[in-house]
PDB file of C-alpha atoms in Angstrom:
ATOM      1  CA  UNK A   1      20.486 -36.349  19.045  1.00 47.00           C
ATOM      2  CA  UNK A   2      20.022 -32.469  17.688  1.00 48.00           C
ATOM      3  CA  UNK A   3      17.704 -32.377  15.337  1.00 56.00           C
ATOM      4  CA  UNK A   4      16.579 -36.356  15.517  1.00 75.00           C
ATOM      5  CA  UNK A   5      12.626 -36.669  16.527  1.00 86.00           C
ATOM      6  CA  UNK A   6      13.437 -39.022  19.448  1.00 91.00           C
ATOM      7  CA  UNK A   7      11.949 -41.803  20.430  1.00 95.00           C
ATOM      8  CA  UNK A   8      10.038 -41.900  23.515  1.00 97.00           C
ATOM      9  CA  UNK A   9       8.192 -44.734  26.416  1.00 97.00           C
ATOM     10  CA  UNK A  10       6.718 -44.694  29.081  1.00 97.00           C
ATOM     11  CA  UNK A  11       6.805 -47.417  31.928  1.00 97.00           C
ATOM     12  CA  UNK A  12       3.563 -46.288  33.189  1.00 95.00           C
ATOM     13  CA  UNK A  13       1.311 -44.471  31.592  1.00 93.00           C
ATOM     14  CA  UNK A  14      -0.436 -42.520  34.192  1.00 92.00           C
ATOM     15  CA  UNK A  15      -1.662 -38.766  34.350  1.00 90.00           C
ATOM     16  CA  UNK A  16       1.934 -37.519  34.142  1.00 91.00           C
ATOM     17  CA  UNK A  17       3.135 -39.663  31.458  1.00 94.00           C
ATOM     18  CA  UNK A  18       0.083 -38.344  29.395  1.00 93.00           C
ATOM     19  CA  UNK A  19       1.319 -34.527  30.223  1.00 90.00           C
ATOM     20  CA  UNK A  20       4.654 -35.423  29.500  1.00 92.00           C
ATOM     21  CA  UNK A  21       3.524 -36.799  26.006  1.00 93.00           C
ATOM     22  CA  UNK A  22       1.554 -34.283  25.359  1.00 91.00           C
ATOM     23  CA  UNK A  23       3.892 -31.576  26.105  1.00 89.00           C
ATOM     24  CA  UNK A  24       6.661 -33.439  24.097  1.00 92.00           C
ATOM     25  CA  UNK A  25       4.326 -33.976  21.055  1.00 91.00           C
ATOM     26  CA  UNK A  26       3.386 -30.129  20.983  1.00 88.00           C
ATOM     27  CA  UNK A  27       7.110 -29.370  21.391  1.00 86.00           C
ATOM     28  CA  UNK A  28       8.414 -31.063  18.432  1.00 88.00           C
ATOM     29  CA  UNK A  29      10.594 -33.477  19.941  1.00 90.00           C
ATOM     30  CA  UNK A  30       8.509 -36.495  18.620  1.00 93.00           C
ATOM     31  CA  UNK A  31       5.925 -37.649  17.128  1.00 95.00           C
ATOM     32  CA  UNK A  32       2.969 -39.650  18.403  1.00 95.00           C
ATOM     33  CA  UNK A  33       3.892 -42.464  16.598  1.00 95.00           C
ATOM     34  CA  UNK A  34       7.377 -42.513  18.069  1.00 96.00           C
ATOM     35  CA  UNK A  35       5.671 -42.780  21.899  1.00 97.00           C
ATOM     36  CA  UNK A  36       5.121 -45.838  23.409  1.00 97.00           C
ATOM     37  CA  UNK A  37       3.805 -46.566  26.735  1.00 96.00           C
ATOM     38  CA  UNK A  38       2.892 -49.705  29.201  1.00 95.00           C
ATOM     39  CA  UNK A  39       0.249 -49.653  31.702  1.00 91.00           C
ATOM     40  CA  UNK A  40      -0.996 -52.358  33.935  1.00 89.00           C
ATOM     41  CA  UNK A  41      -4.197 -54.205  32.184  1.00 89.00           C
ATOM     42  CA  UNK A  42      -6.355 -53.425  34.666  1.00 90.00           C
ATOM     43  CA  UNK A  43      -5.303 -49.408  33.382  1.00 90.00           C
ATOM     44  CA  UNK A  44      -7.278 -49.509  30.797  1.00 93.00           C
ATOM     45  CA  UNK A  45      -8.182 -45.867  30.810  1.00 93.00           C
ATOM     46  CA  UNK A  46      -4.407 -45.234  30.450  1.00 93.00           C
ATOM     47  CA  UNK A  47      -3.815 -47.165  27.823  1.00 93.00           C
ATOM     48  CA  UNK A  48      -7.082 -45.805  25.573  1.00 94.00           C
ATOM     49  CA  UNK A  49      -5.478 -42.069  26.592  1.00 94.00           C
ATOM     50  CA  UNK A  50      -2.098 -42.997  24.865  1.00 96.00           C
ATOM     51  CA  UNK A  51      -3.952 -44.656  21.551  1.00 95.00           C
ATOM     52  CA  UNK A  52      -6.169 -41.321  21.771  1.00 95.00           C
ATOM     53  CA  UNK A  53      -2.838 -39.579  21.130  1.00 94.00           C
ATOM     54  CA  UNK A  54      -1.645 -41.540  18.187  1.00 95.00           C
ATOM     55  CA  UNK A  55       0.168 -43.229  20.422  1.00 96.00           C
ATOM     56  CA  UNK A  56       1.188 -47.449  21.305  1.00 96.00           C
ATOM     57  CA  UNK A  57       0.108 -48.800  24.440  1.00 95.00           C
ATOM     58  CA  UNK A  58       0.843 -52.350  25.298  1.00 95.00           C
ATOM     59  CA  UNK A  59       0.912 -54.053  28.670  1.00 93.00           C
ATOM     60  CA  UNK A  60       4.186 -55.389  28.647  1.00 92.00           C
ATOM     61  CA  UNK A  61       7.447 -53.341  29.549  1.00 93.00           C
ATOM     62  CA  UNK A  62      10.176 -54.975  27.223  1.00 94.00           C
ATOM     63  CA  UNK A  63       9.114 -53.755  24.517  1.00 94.00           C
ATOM     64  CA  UNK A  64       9.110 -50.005  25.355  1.00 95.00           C
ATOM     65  CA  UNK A  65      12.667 -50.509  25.934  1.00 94.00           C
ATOM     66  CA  UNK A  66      13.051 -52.001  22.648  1.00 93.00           C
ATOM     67  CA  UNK A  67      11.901 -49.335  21.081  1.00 94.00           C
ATOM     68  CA  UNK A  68      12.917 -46.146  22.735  1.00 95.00           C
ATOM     69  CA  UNK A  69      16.025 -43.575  22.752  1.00 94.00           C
ATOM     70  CA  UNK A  70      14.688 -42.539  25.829  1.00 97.00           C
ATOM     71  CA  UNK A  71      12.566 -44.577  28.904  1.00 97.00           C
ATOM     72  CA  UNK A  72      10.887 -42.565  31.179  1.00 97.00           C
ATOM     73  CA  UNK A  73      10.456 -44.743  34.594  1.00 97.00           C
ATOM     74  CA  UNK A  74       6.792 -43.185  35.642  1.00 95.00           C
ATOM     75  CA  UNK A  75       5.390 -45.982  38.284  1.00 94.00           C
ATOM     76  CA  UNK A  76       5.122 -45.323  41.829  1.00 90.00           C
ATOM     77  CA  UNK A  77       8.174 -46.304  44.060  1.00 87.00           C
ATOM     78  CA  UNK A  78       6.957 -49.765  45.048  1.00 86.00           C
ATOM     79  CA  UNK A  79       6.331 -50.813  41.317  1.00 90.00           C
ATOM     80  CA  UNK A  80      10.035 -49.932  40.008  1.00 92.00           C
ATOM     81  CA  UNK A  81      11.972 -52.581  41.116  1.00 90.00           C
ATOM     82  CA  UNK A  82      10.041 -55.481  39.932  1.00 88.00           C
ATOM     83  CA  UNK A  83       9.862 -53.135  36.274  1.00 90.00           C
ATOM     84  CA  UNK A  84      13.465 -52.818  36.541  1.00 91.00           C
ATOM     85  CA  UNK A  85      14.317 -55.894  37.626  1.00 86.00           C
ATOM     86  CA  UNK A  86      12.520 -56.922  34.409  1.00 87.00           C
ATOM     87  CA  UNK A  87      14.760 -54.787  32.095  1.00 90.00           C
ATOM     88  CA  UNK A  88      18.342 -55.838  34.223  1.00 88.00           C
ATOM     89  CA  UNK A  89      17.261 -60.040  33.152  1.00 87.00           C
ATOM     90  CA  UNK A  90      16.472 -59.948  29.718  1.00 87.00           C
ATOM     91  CA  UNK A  91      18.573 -59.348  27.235  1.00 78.00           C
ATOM     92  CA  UNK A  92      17.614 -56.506  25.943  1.00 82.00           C
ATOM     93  CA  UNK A  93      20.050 -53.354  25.340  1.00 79.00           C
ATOM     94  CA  UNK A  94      19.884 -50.975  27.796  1.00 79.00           C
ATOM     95  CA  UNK A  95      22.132 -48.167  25.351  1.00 87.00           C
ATOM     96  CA  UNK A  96      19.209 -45.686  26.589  1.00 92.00           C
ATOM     97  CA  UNK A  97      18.132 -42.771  28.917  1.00 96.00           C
ATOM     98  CA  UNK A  98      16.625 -43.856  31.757  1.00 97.00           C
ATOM     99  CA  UNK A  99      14.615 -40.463  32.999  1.00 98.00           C
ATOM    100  CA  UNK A 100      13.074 -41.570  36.239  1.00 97.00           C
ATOM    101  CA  UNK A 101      10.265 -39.615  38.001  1.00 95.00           C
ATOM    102  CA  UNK A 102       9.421 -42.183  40.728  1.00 92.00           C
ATOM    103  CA  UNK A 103       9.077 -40.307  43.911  1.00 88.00           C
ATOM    104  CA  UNK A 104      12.401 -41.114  46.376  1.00 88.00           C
ATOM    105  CA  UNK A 105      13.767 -43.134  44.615  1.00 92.00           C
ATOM    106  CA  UNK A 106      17.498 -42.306  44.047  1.00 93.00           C
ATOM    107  CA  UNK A 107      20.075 -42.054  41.048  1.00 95.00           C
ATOM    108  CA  UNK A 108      21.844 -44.948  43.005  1.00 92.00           C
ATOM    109  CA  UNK A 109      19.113 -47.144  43.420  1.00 92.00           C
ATOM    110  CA  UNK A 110      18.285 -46.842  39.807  1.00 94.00           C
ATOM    111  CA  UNK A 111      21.171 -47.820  38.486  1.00 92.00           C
ATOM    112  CA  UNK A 112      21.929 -50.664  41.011  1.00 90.00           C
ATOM    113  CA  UNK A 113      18.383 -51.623  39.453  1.00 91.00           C
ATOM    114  CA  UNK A 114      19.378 -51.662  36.271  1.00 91.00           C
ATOM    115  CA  UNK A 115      23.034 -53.276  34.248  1.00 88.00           C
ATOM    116  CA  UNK A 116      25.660 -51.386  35.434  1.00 83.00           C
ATOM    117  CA  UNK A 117      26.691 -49.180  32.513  1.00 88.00           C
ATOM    118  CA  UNK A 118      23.320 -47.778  32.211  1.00 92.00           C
ATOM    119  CA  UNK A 119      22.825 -43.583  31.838  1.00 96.00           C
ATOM    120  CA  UNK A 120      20.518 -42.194  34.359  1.00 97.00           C
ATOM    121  CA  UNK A 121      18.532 -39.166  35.211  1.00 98.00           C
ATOM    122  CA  UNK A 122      16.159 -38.913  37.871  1.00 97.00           C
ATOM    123  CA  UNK A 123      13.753 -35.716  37.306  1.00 96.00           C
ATOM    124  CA  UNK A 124      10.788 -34.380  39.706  1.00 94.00           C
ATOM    125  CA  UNK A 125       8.248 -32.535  37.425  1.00 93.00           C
ATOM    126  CA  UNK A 126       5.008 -31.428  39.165  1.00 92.00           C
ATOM    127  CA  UNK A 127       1.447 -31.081  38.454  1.00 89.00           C
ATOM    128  CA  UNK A 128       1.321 -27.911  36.324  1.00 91.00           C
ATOM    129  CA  UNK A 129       2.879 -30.377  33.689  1.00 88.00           C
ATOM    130  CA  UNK A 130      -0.450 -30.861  32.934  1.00 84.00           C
ATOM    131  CA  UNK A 131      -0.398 -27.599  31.082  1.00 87.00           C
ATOM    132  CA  UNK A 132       2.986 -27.159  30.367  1.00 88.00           C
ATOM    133  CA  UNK A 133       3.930 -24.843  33.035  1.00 92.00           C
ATOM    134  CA  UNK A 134       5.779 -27.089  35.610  1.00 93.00           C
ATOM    135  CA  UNK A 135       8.854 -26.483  37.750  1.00 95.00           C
ATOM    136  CA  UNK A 136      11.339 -29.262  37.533  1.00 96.00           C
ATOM    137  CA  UNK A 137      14.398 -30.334  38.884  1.00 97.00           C
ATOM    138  CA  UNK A 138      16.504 -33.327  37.687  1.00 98.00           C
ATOM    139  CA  UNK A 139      19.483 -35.213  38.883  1.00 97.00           C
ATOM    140  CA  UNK A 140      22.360 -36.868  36.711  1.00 97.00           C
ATOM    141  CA  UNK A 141      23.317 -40.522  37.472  1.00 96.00           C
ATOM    142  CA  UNK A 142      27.271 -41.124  37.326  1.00 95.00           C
ATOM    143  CA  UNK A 143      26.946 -42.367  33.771  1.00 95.00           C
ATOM    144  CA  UNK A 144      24.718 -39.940  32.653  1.00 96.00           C
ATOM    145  CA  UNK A 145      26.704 -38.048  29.228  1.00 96.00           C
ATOM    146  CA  UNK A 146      26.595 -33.880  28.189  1.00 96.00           C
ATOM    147  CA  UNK A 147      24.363 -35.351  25.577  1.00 95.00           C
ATOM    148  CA  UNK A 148      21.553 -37.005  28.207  1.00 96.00           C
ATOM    149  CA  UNK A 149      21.768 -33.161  29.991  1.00 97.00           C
ATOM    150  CA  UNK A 150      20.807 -31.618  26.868  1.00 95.00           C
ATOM    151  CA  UNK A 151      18.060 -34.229  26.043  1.00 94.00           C
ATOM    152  CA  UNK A 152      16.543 -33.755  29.566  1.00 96.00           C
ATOM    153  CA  UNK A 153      16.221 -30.397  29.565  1.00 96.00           C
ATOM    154  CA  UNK A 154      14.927 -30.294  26.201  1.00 93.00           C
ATOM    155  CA  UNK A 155      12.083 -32.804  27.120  1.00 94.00           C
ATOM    156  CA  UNK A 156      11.266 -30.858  30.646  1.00 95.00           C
ATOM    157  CA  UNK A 157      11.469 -27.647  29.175  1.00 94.00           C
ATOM    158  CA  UNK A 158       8.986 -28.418  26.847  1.00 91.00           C
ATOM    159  CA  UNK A 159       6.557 -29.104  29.926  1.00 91.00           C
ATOM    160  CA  UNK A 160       7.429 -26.060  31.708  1.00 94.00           C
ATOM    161  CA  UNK A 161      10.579 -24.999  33.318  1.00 94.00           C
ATOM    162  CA  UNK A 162      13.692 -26.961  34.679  1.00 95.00           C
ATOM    163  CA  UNK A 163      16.892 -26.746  36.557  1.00 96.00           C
ATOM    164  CA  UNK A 164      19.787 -28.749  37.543  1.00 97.00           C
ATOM    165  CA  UNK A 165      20.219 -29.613  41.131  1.00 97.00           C
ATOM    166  CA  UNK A 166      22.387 -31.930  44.029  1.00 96.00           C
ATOM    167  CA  UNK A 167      20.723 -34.718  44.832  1.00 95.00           C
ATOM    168  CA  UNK A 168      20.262 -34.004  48.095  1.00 94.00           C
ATOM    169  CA  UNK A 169      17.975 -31.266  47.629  1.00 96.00           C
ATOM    170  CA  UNK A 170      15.495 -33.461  46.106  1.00 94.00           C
ATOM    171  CA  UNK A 171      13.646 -33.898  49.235  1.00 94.00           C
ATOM    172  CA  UNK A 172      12.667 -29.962  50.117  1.00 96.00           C
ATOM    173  CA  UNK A 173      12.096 -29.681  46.024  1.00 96.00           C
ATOM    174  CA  UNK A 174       9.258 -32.442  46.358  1.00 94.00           C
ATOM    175  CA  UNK A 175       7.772 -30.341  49.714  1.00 95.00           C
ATOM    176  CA  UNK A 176       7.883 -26.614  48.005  1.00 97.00           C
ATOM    177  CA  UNK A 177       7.259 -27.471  43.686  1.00 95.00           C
ATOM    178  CA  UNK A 178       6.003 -31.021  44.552  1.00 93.00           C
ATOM    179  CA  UNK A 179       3.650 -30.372  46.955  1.00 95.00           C
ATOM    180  CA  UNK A 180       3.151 -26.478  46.457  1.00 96.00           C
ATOM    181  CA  UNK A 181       0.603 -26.410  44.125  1.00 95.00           C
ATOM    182  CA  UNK A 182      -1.826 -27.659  46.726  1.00 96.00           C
ATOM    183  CA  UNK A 183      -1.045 -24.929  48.871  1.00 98.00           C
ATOM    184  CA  UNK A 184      -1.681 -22.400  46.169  1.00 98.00           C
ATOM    185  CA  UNK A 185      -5.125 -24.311  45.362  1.00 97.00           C
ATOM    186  CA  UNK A 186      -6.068 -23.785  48.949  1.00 98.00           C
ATOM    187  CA  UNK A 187      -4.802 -20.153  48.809  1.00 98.00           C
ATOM    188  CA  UNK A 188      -7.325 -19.363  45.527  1.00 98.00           C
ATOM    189  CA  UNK A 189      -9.884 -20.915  47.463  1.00 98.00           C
ATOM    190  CA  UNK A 190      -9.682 -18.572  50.522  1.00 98.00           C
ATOM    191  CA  UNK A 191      -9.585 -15.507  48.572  1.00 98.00           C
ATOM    192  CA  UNK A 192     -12.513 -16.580  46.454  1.00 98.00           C
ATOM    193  CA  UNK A 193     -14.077 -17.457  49.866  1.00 98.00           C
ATOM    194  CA  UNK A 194     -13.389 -13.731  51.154  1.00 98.00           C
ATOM    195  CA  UNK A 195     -14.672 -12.227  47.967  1.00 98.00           C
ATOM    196  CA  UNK A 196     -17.654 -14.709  48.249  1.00 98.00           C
ATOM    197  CA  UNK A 197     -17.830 -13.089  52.056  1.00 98.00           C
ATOM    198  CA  UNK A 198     -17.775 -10.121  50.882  1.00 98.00           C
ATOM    199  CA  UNK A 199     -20.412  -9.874  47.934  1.00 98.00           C
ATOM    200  CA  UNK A 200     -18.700 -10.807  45.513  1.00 98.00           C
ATOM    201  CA  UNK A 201     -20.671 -14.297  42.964  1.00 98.00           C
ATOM    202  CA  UNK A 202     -18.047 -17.426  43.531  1.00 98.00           C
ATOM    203  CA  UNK A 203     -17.403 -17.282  39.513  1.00 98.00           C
ATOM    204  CA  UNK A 204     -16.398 -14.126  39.623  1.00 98.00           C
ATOM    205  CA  UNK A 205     -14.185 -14.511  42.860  1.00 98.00           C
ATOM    206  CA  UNK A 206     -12.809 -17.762  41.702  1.00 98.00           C
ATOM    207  CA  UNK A 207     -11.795 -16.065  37.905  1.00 98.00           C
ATOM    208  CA  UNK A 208     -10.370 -13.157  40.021  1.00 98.00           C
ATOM    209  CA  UNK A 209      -8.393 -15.499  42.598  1.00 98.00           C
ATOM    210  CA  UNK A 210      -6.635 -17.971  40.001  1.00 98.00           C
ATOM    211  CA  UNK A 211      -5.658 -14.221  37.519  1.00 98.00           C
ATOM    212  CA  UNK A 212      -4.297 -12.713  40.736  1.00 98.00           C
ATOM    213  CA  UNK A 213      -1.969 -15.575  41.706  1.00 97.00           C
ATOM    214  CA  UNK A 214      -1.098 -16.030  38.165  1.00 96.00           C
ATOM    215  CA  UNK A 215      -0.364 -12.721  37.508  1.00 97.00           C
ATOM    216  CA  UNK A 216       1.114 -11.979  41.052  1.00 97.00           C
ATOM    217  CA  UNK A 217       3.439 -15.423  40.298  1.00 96.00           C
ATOM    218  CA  UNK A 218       4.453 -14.168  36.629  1.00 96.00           C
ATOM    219  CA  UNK A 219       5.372 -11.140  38.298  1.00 97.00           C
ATOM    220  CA  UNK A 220       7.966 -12.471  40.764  1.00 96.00           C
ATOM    221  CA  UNK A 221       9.925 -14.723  37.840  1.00 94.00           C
ATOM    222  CA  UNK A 222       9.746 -12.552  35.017  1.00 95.00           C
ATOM    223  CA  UNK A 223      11.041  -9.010  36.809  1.00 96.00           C
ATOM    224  CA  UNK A 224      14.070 -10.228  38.669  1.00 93.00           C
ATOM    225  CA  UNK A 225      12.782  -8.018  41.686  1.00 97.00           C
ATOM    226  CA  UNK A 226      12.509  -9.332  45.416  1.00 97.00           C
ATOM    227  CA  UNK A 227       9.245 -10.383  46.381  1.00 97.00           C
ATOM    228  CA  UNK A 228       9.189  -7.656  48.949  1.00 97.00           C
ATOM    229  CA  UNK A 229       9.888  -5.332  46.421  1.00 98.00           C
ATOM    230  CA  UNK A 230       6.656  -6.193  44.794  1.00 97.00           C
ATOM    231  CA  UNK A 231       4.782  -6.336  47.951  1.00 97.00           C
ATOM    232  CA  UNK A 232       6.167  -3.142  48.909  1.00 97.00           C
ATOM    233  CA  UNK A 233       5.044  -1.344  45.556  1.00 97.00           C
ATOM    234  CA  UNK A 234       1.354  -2.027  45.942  1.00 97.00           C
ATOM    235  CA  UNK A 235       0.826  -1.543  49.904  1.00 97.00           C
ATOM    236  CA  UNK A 236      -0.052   2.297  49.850  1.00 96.00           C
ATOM    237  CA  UNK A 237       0.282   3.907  53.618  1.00 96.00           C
ATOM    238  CA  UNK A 238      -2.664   3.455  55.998  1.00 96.00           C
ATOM    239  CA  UNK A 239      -4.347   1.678  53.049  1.00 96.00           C
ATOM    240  CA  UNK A 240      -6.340  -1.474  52.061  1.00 97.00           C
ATOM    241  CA  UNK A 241      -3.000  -3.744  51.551  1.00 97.00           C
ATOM    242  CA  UNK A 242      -1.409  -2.954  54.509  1.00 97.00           C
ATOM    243  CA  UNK A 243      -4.374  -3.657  56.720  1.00 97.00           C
ATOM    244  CA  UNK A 244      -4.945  -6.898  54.730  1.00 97.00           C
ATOM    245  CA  UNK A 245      -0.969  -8.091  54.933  1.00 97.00           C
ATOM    246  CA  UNK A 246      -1.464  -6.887  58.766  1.00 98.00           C
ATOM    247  CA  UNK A 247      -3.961  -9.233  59.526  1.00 98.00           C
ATOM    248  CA  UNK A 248      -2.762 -12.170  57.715  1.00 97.00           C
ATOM    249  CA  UNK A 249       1.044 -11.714  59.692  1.00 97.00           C
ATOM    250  CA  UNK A 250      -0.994 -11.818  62.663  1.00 97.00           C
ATOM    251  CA  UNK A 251      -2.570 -15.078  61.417  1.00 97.00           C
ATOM    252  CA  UNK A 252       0.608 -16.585  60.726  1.00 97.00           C
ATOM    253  CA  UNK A 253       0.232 -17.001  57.097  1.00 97.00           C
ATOM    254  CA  UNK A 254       4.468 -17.027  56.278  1.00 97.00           C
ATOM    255  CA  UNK A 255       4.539 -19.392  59.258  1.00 98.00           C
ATOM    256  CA  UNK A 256       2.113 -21.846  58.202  1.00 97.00           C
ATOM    257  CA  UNK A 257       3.491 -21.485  54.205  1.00 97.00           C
ATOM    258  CA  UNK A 258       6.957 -22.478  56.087  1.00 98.00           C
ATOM    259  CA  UNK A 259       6.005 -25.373  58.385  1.00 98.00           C
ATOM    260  CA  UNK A 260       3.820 -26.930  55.137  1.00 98.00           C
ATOM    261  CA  UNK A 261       7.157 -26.608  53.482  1.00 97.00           C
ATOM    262  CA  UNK A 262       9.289 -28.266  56.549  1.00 98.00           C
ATOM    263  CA  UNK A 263       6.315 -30.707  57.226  1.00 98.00           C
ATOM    264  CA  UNK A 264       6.154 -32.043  53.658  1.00 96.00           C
ATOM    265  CA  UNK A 265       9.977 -32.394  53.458  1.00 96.00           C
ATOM    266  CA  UNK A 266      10.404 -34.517  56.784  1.00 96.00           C
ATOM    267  CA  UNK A 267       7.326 -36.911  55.083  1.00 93.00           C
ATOM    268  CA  UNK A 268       9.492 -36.966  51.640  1.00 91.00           C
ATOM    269  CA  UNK A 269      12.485 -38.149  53.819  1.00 92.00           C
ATOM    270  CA  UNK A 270      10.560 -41.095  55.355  1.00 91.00           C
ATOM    271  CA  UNK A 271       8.886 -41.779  52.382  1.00 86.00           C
ATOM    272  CA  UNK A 272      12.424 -42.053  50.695  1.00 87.00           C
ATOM    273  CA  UNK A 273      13.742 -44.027  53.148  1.00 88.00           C
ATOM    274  CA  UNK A 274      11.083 -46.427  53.237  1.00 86.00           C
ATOM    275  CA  UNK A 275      11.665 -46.924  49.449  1.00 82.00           C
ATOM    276  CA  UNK A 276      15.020 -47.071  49.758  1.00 82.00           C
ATOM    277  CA  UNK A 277      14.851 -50.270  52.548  1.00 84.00           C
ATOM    278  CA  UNK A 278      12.063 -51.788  50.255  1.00 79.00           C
ATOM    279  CA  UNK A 279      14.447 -51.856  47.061  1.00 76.00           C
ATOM    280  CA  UNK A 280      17.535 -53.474  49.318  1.00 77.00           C
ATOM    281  CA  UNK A 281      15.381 -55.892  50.274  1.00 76.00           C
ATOM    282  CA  UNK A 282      14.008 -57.085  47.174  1.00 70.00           C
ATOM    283  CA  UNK A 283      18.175 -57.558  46.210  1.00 65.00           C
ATOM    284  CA  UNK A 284      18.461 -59.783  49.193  1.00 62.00           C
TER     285      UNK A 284
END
């Protein structure tokens, strides 16, 4: 579809779908009036944020199908089988992309979800989507074409960053880019707190926090050297870096960054298997 504006819905239209809109819009994939979305009509704040965009919102999730190139699954786990199921009765074409980015719930279970020759991707964006700086990952379905590849990365690239990866790495993805902004929030926090601590007015330690992580985090993707490299080129001997990266190894800071990491995973594991038992029994 080079070249073609494509033609875009959302089942569900919640804050992600919005980013994901926007980021498309501003991208030049599509035009607002080539996005649909559904949302559930007690969502009505959803649905106004789609018609604020030039956008169609209905309540129904047929016709989003009907009209799209690509459908971009965007309820939480529970919802998607009775959405799906939906699609897999009627007799609608399914000749679309499915893009999924319902938390745990697998390639395999989408397309048992939906008729068999269906072309899926599942893809797990994160917050920073929001402002078109997220770090994705997606996953190709076993009927999934060269073509649907190119589409998906054009469509998450235009909302950040993305790369292709096994399935099976989902899990840790959803505990370190899923989950990781939190941590960084937290981090800002404390080092506005320390500045605050230390004399500094919150606005002032806040603005210098969030520039510092920014700037640190730019840093690490855009030079190609080792973090450690970086670290190493600012801690001067017997000076203020080295007594502050002293203190927080004491504290444990890698080890606490790492558990969060291995904590979040083992919860994205449960949380995926306790989707997946919920879809096989709603085929039973």
């Amino acid at each position: 579809m080079a070249g073609k504006l494509l033609k875009i819905g959302f089942i569900g239209g919640g804050k992600m779908a919005q980013a994901m809109a926007k980021g498309f819009i501003s991208a030049g994939l599509t035009k607002a009036e080539s996005i649909i979305s559904s949302c559930h009509p007690s969502d009505i704040a959803s649905a106004k944020a789609f018609k604020d965009l030039g956008a169609e919102s209905v309540f129904e999730n047929l016709p989003v199908v009907e009209k799209s190139d690509v459908v971009i699954v965007s309820v939480k786990p529970s919802v998607v089988p009775i959405a799906l199921d939906e699609i897999k009765r009627s007799n609608i074409k399914t000749d679309k992309l499915f893009l999924s980015i319902a938390m745990g719930v697998s390639t395999r279970q989408l397309e048992k979800m939906l008729p068999s020759d269906s072309r899926v991707v599942r893809a797990m964006p994160n917050t920073a989507a929001l402002i078109r700086n997220a770090a994705s990952v997606f996953v190709t379905g076993k009927n999934a074409t060269e073509a649907d590849v190119e589409i998906t990365k054009n469509l998450l690239d235009s909302v950040g960053t993305c790369e292709e990866v096994p399935e099976g790495l989902l899990d840790p993805v959803t505990a370190l880019s899923g989950s990781g902004p939190a941590y960084v929030f937290i981090l800002i926090e404390a080092l506005a707190d320390g500045g605050v601590k230390m004399g500094l007015p919150r606005d002032l330690a806040y603005r210098l926090a969030s520039q510092t992580v920014l700037g640190a985090g730019q840093m690490v993707r855009d030079s190609g050297m080792h973090p450690a490299v970086l670290k190493d080129n600012v801690t001067s001997p017997s000076g203020t870096t080295a007594a502050g990266l002293h203190f927080l190894e004491k504290s444990g800071f890698r080890a606490a960054l790492i558990g969060a990491v291995e904590a979040a995973t083992v919860k994205s594991l449960e949380v995926s298997q306790e989707t997946e038992t919920l879809i096989e029994k709603s085929f039973r």
